[in-house]
Short mmCIF file of C-alpha atoms in Angstrom, two decimals:
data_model
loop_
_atom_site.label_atom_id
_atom_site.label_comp_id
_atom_site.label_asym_id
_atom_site.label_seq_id
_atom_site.Cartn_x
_atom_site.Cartn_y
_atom_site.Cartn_z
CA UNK R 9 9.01 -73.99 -218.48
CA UNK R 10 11.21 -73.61 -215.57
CA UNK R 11 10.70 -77.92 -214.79
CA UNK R 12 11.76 -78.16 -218.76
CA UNK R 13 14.92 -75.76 -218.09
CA UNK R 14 15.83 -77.82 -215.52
CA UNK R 15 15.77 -81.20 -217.11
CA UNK R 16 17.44 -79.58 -220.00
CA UNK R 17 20.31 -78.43 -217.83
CA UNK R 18 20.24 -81.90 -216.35
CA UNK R 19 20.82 -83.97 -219.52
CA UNK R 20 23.43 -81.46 -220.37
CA UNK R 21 25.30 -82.03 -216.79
CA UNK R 22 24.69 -85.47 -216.95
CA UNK R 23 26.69 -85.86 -220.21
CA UNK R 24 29.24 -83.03 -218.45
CA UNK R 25 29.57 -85.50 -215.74
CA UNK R 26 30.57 -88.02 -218.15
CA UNK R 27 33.07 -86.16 -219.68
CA UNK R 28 34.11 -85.22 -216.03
CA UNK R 29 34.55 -88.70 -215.12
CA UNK R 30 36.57 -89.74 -218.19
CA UNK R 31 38.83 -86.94 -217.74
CA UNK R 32 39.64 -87.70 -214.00
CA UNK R 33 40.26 -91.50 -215.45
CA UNK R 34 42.07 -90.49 -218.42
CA UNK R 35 44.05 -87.35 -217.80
CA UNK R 36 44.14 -87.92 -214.29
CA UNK R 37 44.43 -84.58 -213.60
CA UNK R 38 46.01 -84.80 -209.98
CA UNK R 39 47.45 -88.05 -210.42
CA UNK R 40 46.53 -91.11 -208.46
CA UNK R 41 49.19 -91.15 -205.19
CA UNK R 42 48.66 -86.96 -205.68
CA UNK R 43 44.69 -87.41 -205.23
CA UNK R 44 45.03 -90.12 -202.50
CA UNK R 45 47.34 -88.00 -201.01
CA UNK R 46 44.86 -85.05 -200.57
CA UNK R 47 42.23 -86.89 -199.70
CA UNK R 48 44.04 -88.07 -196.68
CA UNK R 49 44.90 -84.85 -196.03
CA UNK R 50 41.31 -84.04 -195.58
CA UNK R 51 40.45 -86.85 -193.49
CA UNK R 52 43.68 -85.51 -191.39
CA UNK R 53 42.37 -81.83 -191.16
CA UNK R 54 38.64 -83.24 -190.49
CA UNK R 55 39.64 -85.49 -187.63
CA UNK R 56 41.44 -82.55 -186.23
CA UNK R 57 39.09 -79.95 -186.81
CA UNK R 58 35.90 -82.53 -185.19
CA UNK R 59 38.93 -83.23 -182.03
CA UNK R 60 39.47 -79.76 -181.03
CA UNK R 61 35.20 -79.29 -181.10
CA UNK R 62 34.67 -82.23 -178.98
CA UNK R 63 37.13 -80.82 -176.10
CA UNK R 64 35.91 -77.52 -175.89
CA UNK R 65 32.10 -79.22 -175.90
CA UNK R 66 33.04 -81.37 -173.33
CA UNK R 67 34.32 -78.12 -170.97
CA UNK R 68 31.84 -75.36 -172.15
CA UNK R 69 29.10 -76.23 -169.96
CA UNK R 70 31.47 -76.47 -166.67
CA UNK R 71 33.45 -72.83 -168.32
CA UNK R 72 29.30 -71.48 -168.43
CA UNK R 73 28.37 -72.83 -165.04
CA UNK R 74 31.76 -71.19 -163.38
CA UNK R 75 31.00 -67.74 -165.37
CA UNK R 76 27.46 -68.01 -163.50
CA UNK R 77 25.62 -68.96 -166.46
CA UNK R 78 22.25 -71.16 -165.96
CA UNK R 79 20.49 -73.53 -167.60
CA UNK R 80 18.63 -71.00 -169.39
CA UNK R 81 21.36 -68.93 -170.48
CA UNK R 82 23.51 -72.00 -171.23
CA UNK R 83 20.85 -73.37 -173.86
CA UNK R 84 20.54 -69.86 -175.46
CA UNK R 85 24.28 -69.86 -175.55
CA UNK R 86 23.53 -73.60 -177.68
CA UNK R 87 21.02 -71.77 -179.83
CA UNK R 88 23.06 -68.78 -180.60
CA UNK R 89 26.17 -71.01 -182.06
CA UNK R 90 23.39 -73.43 -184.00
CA UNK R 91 21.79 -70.20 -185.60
CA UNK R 92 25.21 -69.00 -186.78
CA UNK R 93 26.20 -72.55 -188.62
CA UNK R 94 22.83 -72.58 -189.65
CA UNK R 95 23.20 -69.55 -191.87
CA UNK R 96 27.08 -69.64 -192.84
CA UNK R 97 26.70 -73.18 -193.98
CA UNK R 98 25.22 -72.19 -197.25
CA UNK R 99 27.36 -68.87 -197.90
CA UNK R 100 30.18 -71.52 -196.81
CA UNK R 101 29.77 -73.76 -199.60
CA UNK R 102 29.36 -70.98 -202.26
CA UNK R 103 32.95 -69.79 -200.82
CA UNK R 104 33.99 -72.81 -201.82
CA UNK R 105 32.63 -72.79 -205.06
CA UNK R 106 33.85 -69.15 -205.77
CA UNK R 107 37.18 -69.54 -204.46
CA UNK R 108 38.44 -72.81 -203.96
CA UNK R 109 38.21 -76.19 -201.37
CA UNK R 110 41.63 -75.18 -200.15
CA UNK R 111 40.60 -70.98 -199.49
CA UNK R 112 37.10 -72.88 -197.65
CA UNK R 113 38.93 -74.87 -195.37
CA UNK R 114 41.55 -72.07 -194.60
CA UNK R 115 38.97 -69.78 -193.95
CA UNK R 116 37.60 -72.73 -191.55
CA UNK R 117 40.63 -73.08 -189.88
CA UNK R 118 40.76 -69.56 -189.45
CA UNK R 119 37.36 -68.63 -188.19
CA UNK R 120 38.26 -71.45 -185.42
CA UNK R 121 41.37 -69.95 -184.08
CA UNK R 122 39.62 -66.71 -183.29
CA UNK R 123 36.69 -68.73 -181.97
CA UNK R 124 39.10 -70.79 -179.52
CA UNK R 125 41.18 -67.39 -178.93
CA UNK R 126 37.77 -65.68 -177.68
CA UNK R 127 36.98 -68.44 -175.68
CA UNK R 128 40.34 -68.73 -173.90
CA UNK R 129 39.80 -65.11 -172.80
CA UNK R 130 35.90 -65.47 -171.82
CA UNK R 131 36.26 -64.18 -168.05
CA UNK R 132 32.73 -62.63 -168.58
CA UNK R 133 29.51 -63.99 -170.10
CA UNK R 134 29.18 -61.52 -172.98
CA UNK R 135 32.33 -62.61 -174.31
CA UNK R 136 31.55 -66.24 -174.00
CA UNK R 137 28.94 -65.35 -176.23
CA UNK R 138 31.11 -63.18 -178.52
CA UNK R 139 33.42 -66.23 -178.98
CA UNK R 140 30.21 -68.08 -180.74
CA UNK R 141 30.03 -65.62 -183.15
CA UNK R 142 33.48 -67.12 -185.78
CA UNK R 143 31.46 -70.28 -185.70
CA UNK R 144 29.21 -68.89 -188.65
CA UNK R 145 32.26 -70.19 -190.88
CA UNK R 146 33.36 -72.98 -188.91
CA UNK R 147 32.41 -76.10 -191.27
CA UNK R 148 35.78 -78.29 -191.46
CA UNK R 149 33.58 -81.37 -192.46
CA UNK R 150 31.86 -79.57 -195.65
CA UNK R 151 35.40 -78.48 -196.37
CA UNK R 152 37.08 -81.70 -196.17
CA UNK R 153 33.82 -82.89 -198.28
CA UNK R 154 34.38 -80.29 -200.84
CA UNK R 155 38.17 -81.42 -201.57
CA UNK R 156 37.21 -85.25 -201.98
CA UNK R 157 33.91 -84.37 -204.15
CA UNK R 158 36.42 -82.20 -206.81
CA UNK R 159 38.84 -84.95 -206.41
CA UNK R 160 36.82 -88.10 -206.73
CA UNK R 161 34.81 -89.52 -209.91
CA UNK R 162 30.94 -90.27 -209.49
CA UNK R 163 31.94 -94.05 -208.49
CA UNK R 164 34.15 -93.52 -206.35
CA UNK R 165 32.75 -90.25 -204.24
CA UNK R 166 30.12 -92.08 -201.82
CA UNK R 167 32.83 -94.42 -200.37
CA UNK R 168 35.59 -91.80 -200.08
CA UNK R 169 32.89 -89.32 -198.26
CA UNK R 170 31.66 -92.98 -196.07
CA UNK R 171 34.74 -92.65 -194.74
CA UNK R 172 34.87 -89.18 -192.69
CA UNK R 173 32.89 -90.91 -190.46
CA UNK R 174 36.12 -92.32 -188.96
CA UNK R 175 37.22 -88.99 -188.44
CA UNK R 176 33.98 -88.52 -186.44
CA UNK R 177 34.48 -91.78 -184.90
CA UNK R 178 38.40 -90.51 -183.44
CA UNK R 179 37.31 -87.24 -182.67
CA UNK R 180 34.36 -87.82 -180.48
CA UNK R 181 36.65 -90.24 -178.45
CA UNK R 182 39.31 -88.32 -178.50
CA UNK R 183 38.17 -84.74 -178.03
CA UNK R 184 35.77 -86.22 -175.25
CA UNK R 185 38.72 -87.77 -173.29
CA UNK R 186 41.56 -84.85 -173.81
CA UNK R 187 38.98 -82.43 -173.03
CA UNK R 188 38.45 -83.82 -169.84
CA UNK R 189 42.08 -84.54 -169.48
CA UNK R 190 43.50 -81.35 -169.84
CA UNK R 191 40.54 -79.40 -168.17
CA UNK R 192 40.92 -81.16 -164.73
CA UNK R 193 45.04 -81.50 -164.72
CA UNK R 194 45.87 -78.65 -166.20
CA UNK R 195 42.97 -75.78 -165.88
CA UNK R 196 39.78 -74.99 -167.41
CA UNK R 197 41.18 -72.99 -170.52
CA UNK R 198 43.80 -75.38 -171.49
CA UNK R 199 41.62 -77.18 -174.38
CA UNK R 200 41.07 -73.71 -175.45
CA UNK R 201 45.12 -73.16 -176.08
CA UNK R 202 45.70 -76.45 -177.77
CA UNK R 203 42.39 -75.72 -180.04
CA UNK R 204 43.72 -72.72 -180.98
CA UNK R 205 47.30 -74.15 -181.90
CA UNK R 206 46.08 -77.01 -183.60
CA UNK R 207 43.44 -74.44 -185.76
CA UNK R 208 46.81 -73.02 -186.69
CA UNK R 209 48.51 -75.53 -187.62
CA UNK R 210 45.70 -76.93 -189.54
CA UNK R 211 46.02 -73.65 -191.65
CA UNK R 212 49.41 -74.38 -192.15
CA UNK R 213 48.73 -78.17 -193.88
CA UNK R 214 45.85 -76.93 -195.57
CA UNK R 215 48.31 -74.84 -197.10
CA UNK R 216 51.29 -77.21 -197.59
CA UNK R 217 49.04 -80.24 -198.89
CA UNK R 218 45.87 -78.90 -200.62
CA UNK R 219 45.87 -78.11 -204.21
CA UNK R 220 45.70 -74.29 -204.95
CA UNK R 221 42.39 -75.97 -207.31
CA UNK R 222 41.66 -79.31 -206.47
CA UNK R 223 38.69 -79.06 -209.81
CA UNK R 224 40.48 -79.95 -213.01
CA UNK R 225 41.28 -77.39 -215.38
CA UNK R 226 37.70 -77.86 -217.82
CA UNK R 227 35.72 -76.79 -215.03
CA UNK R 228 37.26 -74.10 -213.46
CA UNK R 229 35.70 -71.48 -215.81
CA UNK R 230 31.95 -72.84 -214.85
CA UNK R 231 32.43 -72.13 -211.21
CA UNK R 232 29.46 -69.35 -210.70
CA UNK R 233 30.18 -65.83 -209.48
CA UNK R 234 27.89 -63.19 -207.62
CA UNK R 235 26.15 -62.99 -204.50
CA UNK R 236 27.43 -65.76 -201.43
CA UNK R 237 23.89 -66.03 -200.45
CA UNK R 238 21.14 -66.14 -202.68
CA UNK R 239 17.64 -67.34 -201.69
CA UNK R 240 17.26 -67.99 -205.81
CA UNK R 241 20.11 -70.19 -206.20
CA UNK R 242 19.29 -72.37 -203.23
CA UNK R 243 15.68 -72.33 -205.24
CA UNK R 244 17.48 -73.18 -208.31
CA UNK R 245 19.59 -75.86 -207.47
CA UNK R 246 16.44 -77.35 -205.63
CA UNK R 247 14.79 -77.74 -209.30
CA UNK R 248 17.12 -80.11 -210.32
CA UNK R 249 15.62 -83.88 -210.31
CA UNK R 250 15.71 -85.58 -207.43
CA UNK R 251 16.81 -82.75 -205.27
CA UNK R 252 14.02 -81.77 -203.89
CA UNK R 253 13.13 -84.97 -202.92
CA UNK R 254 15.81 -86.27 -201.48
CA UNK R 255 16.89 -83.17 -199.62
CA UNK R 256 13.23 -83.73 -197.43
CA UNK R 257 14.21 -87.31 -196.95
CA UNK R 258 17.35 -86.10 -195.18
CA UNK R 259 16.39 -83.47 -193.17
CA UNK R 260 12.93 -85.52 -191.64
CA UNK R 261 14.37 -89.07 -191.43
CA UNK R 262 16.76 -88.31 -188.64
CA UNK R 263 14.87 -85.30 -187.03
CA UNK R 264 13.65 -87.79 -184.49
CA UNK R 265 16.45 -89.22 -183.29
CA UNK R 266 18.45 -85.48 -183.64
CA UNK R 267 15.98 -83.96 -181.30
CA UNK R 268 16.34 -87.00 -178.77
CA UNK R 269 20.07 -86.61 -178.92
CA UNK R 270 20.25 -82.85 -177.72
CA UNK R 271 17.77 -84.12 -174.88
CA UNK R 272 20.36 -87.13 -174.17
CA UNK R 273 22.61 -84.99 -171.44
CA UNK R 274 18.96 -85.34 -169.69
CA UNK R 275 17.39 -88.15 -170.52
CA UNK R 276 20.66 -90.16 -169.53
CA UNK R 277 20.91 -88.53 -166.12
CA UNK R 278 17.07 -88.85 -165.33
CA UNK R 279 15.57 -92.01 -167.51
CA UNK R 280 18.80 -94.11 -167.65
CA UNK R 281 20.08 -92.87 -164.32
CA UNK R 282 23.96 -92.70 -165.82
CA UNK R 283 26.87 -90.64 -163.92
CA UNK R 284 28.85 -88.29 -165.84
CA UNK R 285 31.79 -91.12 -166.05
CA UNK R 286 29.72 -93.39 -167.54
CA UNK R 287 27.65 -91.48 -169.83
CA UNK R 288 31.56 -90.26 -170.80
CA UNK R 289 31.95 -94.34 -171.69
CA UNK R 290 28.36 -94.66 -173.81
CA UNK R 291 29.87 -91.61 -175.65
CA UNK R 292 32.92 -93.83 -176.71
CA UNK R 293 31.16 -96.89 -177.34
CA UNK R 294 29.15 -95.05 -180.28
CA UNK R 295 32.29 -93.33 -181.09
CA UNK R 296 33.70 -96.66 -181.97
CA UNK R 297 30.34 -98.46 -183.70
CA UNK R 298 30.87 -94.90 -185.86
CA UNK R 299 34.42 -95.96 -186.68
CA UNK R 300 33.33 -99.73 -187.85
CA UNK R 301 30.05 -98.60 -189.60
CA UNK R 302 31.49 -95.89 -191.94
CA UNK R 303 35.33 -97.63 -192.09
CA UNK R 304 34.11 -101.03 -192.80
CA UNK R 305 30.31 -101.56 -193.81
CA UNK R 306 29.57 -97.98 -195.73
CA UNK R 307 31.98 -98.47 -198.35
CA UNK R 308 31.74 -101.98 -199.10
CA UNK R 309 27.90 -101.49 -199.84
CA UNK R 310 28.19 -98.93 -201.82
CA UNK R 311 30.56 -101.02 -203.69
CA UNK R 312 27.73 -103.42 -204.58
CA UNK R 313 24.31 -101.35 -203.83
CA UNK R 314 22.47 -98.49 -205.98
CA UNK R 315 22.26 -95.58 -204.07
CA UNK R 316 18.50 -95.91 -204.04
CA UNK R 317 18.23 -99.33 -202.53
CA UNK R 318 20.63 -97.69 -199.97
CA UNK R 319 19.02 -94.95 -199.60
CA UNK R 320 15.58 -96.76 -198.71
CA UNK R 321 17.54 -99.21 -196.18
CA UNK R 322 18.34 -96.47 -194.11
CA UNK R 323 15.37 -95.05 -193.95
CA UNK R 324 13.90 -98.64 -193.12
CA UNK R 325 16.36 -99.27 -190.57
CA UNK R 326 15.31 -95.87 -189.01
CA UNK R 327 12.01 -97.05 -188.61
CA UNK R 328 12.79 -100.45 -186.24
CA UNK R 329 15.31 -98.05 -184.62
CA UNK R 330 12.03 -95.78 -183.68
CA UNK R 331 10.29 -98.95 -182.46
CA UNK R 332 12.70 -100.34 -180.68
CA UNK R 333 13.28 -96.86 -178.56
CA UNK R 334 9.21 -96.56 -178.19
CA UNK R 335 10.26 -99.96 -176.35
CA UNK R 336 13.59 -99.39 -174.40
CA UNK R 337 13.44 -99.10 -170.58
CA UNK R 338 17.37 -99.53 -169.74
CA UNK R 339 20.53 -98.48 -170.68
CA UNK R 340 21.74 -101.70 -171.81
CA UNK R 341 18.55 -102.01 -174.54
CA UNK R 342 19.92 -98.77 -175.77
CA UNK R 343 23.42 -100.18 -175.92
CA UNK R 344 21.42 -102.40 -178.66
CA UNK R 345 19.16 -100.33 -180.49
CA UNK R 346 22.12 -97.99 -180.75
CA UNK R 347 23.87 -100.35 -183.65
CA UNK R 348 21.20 -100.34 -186.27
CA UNK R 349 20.68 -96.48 -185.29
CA UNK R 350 24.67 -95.49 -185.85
CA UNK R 351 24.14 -97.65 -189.48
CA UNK R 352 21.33 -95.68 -190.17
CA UNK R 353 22.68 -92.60 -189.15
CA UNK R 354 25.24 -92.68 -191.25
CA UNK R 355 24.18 -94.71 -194.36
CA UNK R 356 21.73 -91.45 -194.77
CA UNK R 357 24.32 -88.93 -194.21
CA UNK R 358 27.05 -90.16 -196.73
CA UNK R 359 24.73 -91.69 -199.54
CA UNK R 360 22.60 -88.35 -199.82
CA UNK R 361 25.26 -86.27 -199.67
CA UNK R 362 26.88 -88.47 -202.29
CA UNK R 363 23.28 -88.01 -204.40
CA UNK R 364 23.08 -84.69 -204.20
CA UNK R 365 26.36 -83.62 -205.06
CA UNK R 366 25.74 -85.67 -208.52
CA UNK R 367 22.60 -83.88 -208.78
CA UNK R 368 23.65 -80.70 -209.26
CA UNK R 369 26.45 -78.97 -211.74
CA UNK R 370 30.28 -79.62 -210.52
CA UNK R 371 30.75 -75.58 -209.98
CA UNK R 372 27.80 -76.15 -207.29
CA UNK R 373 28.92 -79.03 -205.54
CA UNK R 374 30.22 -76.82 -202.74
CA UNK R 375 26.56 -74.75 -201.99
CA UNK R 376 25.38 -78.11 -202.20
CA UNK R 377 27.04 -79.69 -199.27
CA UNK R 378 26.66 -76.19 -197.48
CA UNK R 379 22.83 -76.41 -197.60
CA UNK R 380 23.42 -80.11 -196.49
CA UNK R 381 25.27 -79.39 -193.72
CA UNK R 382 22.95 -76.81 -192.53
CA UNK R 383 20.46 -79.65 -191.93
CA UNK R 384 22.18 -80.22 -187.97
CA UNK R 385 22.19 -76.84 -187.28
CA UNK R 386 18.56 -76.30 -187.73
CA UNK R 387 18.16 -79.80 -185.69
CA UNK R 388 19.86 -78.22 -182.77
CA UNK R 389 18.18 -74.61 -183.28
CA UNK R 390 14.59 -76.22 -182.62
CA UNK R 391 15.65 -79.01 -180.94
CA UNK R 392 15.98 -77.46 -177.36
CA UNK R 393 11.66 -76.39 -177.49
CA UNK R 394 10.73 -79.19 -179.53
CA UNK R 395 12.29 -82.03 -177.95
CA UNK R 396 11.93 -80.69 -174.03
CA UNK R 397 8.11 -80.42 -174.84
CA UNK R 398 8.29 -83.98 -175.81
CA UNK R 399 10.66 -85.07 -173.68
CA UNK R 400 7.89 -83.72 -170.58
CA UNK R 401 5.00 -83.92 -172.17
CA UNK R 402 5.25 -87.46 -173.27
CA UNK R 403 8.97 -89.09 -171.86
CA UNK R 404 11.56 -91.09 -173.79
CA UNK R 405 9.32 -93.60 -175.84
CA UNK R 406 7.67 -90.56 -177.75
CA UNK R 407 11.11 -89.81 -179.63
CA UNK R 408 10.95 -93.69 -180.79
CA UNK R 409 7.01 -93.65 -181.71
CA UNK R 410 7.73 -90.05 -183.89
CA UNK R 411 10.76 -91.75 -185.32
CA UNK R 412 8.71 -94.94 -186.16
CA UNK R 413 5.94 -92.69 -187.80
CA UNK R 414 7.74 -90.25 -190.01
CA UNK R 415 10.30 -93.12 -191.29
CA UNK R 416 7.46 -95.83 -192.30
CA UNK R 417 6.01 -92.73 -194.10
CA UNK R 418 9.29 -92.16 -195.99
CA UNK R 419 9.90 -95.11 -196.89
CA UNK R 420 6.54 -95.36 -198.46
CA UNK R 421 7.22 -92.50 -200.58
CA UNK R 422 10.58 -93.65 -201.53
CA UNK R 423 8.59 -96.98 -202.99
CA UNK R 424 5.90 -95.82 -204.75
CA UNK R 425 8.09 -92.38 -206.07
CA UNK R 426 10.06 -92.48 -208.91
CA UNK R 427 13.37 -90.12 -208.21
CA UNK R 428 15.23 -89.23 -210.97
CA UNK R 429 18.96 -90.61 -209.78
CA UNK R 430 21.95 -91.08 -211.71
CA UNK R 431 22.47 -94.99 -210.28
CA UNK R 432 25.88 -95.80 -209.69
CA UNK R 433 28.29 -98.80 -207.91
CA UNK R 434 32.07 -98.66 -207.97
#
């Protein structure tokens, strides 16, 4: 009955969609330059937001060490922040979906001013810890996501969300750099003070720029109200078709490769044999393959690709990534197996978050991407005891062999399954 209820409300959102799309085209609700507008606006707040994370990243384990924090105690401090987006991502999105993609990302904004205030004052170890604790609603990505979503049509969504993976790109090249910039010149809390200001002033265009509703007026009323977390509506929007399905795709197709990338500070200090200047300069070089892949190559297949066929290239191109790590034995062959990995990487990301969001009903879009981006947190919560044990137990090539394994086994199942997808090109 329930599987019947569920197609049911599918059909009905399907046609809902429809109507949805014809009445961004027709009525254009925000207006074209209005809707560009915002969705620059996002971009702008996203690249900031992901800027101000990478500087105090690239200070907090120097801040730990000077506080007399271990090893130990500094990977507990990694787990503690992980847990925390790990649960607010889904009460997050159903924020969002309650009250707004402007009152989400102000809330983000917010919640990361009192996290860089805490940490400017964290002359002891408990409050180091304390300062983790506003990062339960720090999610300035599924924000930004939530305002181009509401403001995009079907068509148009995966190429518009392709594209915060520039802001990634700037960030992690930026943030990186400043960070270390400001932390030697200037002292050890200085990121701290500009992340702070800049969380303010992010408030203050979120405010200025973003649309009190960025939803047009039809859907408004169908936005649902109750609980923020619900272990029955996360079970309910999982019954939709296709959600299921491509929900495990996500989370187990890059598991590999997350867990190798929290064991990278290591494994490029003890397997590659990189200093701290030049593992600063591998950093960038993926910061800028990020920047090309999503600026230039996501959007233009999505242009001319069904999700699907997408959707199973990634995966595929997962799996020679996994074989080509098994093989890797310098730096330099990961300077080349680190191309098809950063396509991969973020083909996956933007075209399931693009599939999902279609999946579900428009006042849901928000939980949605908040149970999506819960999907790195949990990486980096088990990540730590999964990947050390493998890391020790079996060295590098065991991340590329697991990757190898689980992908040719997804792709498999992506073949021979038949997901129910609304199939769309621009």
């Amino acid at each position: 009955v329930s599987t019947m209820n569920a197609k049911a409300i599918s059909e009905g959102e399907e046609e809902a969609s429809g109507m949805r799309d014809e009445t961004l085209r027709e009525n254009d609700h925000l207006g074209e330059v209005k809707r560009r507008q915002v969705i620059l606006v996002a971009y702008l707040i996203a690249a900031l937001d992901l800027t101000f994370l990478f500087m105090q990243m690239g200070i907090m384990p120097y801040l730990a060490k000077s506080l007399g924090l271990d090893s130990v105690g500094f990977g507990y401090l990694q787990t503690t922040f992980g847990v925390l987006q790990l649960v607010g991502g889904y009460i997050f999105g159903r924020f969002a979906d309650q009250f707004g993609a402007r009152a989400a990302l102000i809330l983000s904004c917010a919640s990361a001013s009192v996290f860089f205030l805490l940490m400017s004052i964290s002359t002891s170890i408990p409050l180091l810890f304390l300062s983790r604790l506003p990062g339960v609603f720090m999610h300035g990505i599924p924000g930004a996501q939530k305002v181009i979503t509401d403001v995009t049509t079907s068509s148009q969504r995966a190429d518009a969300l392709g594209k915060l993976g520039l802001c990634f790109g700037i960030a992690i090249i930026t943030g990186s750099a400043l960070g270390g910039v400001l932390s030697t010149k200037f002292g050890i809390f200085v990121p701290t003070y500009v992340g702070l200001v800049g969380s303010l002033i992010n408030i203050l265009i979120a405010v200025a720029w973003i649309p009190l509703q960025t939803k047009p007026k039809s859907e408004h009323s169908t936005s649902q109200s109750g609980s923020l977390f619900s272990i029955r509506e996360i079970q309910r929007l999982m019954k939709f078709p296709g959600v299921m399905e491509v929900f495990i795709v996500k989370v187990f197709a890059g598991l590999p490769i997350g867990l190798f990338m929290i064991m990278f500070s290591i494994i490029s200090m003890d397997f590659f044999g990189l200093e701290a200047v030049e593992s600063g300069y591998l950093m960038s070089y993926i910061g800028v393959l990020q920047m090309i892949v999503q600026g230039l190559v996501v959007g233009k297949l999505t242009n001319h690709c069904t999700e699907m066929t997408l959707l199973r290239l990634s995966v595929f191109v997962f799996a020679s990534v996994g074989l080509g790590m098994a093989l890797m034995r310098t730096v330099w062959h990961y300077c080349i197996v680190v191309v098809p990995l950063v396509f991969a990487f973020s083909m996956l990301a933007t075209i399931t978050d693009s599939i999902l969001t279609k999946a579900v009903p428009s006042s849901d879009t928000g939980a949605m991407l908040g149970i999506c981006a819960s999907v790195q947190p949990l990486t980096r919560t088990v990540g730590p005891t999964i990947g050390g044990i493998l890391y020790k137990q079996f060295g590098v090539p065991s991340f590329g062999y697991l990757q190898l394994v689980v992908n040719i086994s997804l792709f498999v199942y992506l073949l021979r399954s038949k997901i129910p997808l609304r199939e769309m090109k621009s």
